[in-house]
Coordinates of C-alpha atoms in Angstrom, one line a residue:
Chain A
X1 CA 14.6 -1.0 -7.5
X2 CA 14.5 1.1 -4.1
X3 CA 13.9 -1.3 -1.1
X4 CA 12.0 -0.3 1.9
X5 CA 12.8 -2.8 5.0
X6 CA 10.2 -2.6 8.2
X7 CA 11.2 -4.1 11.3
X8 CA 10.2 -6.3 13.2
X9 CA 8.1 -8.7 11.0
X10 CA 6.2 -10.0 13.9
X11 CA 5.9 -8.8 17.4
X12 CA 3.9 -10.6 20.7
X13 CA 3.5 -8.2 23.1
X14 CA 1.9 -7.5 26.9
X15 CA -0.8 -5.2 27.2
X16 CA 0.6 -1.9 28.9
X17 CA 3.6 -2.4 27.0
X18 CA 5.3 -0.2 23.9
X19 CA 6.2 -1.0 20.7
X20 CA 8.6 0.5 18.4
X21 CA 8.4 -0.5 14.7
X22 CA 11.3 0.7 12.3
X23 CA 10.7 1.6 8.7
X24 CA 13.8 2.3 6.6
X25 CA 14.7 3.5 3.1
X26 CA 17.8 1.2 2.0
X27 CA 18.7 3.2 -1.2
X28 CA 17.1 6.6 -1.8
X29 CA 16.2 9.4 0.6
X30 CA 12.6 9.8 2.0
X31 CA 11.1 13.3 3.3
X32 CA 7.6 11.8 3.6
X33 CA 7.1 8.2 4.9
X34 CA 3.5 6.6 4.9
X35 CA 1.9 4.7 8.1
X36 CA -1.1 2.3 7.1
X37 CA -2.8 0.1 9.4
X38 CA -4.3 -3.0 7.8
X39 CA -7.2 -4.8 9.3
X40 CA -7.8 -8.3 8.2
X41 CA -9.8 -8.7 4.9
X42 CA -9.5 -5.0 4.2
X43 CA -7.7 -2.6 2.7
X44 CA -5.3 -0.2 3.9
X45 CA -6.0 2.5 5.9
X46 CA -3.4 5.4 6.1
X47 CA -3.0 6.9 9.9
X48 CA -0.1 9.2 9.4
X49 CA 2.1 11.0 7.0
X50 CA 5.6 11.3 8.4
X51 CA 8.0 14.6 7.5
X52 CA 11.5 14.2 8.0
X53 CA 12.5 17.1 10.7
X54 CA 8.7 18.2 11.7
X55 CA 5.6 16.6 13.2
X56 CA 3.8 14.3 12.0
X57 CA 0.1 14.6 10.5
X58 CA -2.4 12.2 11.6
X59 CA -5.4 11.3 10.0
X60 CA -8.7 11.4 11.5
X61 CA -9.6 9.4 14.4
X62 CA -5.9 8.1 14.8
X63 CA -4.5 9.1 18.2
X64 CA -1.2 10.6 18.3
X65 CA 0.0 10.3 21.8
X66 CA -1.5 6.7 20.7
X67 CA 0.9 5.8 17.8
X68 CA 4.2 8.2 18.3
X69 CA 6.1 8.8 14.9
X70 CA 9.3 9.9 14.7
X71 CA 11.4 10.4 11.5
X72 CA 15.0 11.8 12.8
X73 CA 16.2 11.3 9.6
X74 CA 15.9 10.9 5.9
X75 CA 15.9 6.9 5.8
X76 CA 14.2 6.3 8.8
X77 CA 10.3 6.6 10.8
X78 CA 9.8 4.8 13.7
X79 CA 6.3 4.5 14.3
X80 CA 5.5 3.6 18.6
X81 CA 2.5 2.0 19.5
X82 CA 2.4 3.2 23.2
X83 CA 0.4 1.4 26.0
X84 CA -0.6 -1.0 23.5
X85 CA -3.7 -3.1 24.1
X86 CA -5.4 -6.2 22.3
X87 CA -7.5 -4.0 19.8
X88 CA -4.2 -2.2 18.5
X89 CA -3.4 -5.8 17.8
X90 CA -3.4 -5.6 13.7
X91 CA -0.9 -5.6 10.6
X92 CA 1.1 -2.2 10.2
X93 CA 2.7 -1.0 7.4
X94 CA 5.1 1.5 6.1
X95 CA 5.6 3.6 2.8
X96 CA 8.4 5.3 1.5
X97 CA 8.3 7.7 -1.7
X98 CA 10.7 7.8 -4.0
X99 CA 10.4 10.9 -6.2
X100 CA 13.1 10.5 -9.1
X101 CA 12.6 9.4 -11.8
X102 CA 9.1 10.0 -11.6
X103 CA 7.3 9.7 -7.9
X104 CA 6.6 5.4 -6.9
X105 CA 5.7 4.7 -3.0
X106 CA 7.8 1.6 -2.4
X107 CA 6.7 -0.8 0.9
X108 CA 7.8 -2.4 3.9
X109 CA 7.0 -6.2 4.7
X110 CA 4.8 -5.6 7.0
X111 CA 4.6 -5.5 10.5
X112 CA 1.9 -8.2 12.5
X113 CA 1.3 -6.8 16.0
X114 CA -0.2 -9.0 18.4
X115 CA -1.3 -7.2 21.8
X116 CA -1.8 -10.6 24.2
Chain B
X1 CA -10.2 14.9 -3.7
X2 CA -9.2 11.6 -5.1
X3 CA -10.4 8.2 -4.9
X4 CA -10.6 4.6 -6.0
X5 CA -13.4 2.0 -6.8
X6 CA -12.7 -1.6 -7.3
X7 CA -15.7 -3.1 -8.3
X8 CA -16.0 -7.0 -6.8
X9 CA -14.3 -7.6 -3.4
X10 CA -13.7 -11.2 -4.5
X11 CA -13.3 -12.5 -7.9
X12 CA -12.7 -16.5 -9.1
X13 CA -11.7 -17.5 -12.0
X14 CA -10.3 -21.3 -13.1
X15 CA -6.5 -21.4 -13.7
X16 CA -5.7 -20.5 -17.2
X17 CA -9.0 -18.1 -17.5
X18 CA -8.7 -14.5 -17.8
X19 CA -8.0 -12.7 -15.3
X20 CA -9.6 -9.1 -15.3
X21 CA -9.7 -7.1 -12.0
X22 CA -11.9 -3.6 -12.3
X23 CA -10.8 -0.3 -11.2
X24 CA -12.0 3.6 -11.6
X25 CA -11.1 6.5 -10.3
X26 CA -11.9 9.9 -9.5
X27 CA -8.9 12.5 -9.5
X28 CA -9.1 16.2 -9.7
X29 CA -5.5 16.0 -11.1
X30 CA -4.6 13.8 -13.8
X31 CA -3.3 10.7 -11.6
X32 CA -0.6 8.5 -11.6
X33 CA -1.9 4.8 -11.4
X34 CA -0.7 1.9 -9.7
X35 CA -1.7 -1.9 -9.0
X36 CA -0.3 -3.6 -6.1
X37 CA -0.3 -7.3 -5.2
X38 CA -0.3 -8.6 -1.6
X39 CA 0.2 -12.1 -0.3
X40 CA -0.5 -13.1 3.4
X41 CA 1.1 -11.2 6.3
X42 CA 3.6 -9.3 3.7
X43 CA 3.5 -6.1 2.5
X44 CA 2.6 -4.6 -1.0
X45 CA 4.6 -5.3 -4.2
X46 CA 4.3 -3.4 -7.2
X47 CA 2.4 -5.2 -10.0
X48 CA 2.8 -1.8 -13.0
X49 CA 2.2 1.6 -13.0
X50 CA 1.3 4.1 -15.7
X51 CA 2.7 7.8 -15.5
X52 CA 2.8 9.0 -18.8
X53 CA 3.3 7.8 -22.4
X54 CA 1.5 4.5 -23.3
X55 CA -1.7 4.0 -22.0
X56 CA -1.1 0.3 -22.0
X57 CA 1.5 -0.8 -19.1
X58 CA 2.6 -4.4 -18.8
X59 CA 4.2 -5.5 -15.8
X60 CA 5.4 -8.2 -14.1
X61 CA 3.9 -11.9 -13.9
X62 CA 2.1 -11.2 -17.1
X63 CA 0.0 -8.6 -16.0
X64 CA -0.9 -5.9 -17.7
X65 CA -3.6 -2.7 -17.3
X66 CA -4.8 -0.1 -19.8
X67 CA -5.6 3.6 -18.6
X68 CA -8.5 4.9 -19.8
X69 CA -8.9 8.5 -19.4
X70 CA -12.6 9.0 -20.5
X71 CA -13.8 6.2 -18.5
X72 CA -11.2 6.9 -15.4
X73 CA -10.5 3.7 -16.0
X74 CA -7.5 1.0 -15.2
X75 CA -8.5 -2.6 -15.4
X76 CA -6.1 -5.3 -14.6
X77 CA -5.9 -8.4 -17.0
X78 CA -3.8 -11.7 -17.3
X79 CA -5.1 -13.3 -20.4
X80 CA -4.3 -17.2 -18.5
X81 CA -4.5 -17.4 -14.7
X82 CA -2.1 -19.3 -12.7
X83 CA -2.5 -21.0 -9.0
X84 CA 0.0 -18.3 -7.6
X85 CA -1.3 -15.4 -8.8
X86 CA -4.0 -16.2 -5.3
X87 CA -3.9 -12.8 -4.1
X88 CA -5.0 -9.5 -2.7
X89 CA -4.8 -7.2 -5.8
X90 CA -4.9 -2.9 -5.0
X91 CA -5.8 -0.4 -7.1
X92 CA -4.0 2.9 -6.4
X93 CA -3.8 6.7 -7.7
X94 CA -1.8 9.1 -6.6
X95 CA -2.4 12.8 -8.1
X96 CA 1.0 14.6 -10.5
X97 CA 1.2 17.3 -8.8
X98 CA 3.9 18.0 -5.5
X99 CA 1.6 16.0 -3.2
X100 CA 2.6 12.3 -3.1
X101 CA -0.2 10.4 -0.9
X102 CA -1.5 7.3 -2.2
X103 CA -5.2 6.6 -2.3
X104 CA -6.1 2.7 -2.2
X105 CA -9.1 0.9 -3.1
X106 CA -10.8 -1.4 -0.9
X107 CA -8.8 -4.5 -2.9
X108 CA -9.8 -7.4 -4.5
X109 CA -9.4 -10.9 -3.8
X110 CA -8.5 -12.9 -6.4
X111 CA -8.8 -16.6 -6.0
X112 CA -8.0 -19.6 -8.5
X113 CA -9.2 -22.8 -8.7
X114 CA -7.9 -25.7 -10.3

């Protein structure tokens, strides 16, 4: 079945500092990828809906010079945490849809961010 | 406007009980219906899904769920639990039409004891 590989699995990071978390579509082409964020004990909460070649849409509340997405092309969407501090700390995952044969969102591992 | 209910944030059951896992829906769209399984600090992995045809779908670990359009309805069942199927369990829909979003439940966790 399609694969969706996030990367990294786990990232410790400084407060002040950026970073850059890779989602990827190994086998099928992806105009729309899905960002969640995933606090513990709850379900997942979608921040942004990326489009290959245009801007991203951002939900509600989610800041967007915040979390930077950028999907350059049609297997990849980097999402940035920028300026990170202890409260982005969290789990982050990515979506991918695949639309043929019928439409399936396949996901990445999982990304645990931990602002220290 | 869609959205998804899943009644009980934490069900246990004994291993080899039945497992049933509750979920409705609302969709203004006749939905497509998923059930995703999560283990610790991984990502989501697709349990079944029902699209069209047969409203009962089996998937994998001997899971199964029955769509039930007039009570927007998709229940997960395993008829005999096992230790490993320890898990955060998601309910999902996403609507037929061109949009593709997903819309989760809040999840349940499902915990087995011996």
């Amino acid at each position: 079945g399609a694969v969706v590989s996030q990367h990294p699995s786990w990232v410790i990071c400084k407060s002040g500092t950026s970073v850059k978390i890779e989602c990827r579509s190994l086998d099928f082409q992806a105009t729309t990828m899905f960002w969640y964020r995933q606090f513990p004990k709850q379900s997942l909460m979608l921040m942004a809906t990326s489009n290959e070649g245009s801007k991203a849409t951002y939900e509600q509340g989610v800041e967007k010079d915040k979390f930077l997405i950028n999907h350059a092309s049609l297997t990849l969407s980097t999402l940035t945490v920028t300026s990170a501090h202890p409260e982005d700390s969290s789990f982050y995952i990515c979506s991918a849809i695949s639309r043929f044969p019928l439409p399936e969102a396949f996901f990445g591992q999982g990304t645990r961010l931990t602002v220290v | 406007a869609q959205s998804v209910t899943q009644l009980g944030s934490h069900v246990s059951v004994s291993e080899g009980a039945l497992v049933l896992l509750r979920c409705n829906y609302s969709s203004s769209v006749p939905p497509y219906l998923f059930w995703y399984v999560q283990y610790p600090n991984q990502g989501l992995q697709l349990l079944l899904k029902y699209t069209t045809g047969a409203t009962l779908v089996k998937g994998i670990n001997g899971f199964e769920a029955e769509f039930k359009k007039s009570e927007t309805s998709f229940h997960l069942t395993k008829p005999s639990a096992h230790m490993s199927d320890a898990a955060e369990y998601f309910c999902a829909v996403m609507p037929n039409n061109a949009g593709n979003m997903l819309t989760f439940g809040g999840g349940t966790r499902l915990m087995v004891k011996p």
